[in-house]
Tab-separated table of C-alpha atoms in Angstrom:
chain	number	residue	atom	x	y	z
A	1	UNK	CA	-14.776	7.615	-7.617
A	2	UNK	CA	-13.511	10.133	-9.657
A	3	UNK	CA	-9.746	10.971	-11.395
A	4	UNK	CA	-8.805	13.557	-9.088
A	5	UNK	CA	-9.283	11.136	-6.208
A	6	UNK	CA	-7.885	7.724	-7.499
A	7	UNK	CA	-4.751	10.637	-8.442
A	8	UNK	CA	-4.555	11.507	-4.690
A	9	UNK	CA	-4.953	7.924	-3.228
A	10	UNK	CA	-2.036	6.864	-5.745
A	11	UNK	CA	0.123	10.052	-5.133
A	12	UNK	CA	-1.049	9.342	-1.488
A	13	UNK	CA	0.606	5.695	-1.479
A	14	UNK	CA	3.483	6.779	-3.311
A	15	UNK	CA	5.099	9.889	-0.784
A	16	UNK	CA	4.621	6.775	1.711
A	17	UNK	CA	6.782	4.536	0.098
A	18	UNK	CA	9.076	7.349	-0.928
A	19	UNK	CA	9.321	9.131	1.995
A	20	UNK	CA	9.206	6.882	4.727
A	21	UNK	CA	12.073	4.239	2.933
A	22	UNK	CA	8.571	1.765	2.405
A	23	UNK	CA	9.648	1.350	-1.423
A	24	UNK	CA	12.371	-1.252	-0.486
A	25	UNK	CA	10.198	-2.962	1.863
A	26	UNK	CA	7.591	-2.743	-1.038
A	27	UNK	CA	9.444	-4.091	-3.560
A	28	UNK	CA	9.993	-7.470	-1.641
A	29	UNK	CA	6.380	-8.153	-0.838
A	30	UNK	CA	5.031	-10.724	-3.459
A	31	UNK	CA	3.189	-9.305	-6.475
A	32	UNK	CA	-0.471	-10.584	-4.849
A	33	UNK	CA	0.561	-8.373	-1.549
A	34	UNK	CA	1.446	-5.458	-3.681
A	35	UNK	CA	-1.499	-5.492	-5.722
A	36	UNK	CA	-3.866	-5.466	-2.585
A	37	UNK	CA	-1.936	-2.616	-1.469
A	38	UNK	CA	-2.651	-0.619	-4.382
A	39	UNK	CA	-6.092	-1.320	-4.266
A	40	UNK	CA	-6.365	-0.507	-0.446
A	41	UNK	CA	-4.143	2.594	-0.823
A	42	UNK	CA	-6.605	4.849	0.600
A	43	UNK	CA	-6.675	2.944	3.585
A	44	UNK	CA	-2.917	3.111	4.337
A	45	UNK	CA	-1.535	6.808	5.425
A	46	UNK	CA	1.787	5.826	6.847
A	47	UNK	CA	5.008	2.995	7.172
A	48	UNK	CA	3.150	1.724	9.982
A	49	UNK	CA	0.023	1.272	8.394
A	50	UNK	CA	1.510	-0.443	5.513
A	51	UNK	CA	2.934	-3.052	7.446
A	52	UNK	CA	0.339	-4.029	9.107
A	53	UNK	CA	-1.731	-4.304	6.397
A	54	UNK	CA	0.877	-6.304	4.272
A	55	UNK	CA	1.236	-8.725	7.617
A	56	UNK	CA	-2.400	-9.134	7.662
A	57	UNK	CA	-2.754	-10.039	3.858
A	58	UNK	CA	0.302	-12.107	4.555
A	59	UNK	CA	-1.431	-14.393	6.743
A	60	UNK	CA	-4.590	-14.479	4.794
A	61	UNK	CA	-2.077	-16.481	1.855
């Protein structure tokens, strides 16, 4: 992949977390949970989407 995607995947991620309210709900996921998020972050366009993936990786612990 190249820079100007990883940028938009990242900038992606962050206007979700930012704009949807997500960055609270972020912050309490456990540092494991947040890394797979950043590494999945073109997978996840919205709150919703998120979630689910955050419950899923949850219940993979």
């Amino acid at each position: 992949m190249n820079d100007a995607y990883n940028a938009n995947v990242i900038f992606g991620l962050t206007a979700i977390l930012t704009q949807t309210g997500a960055g609270d709900y972020f912050a309490t996921l456990p540092i494991e949970i947040q890394q797979a998020i950043n590494e999945h972050a073109d997978e996840i366009h919205s709150r919703e989407e998120l979630e689910a993936f955050a419950d899923t990786m949850m219940k993979k612990r």
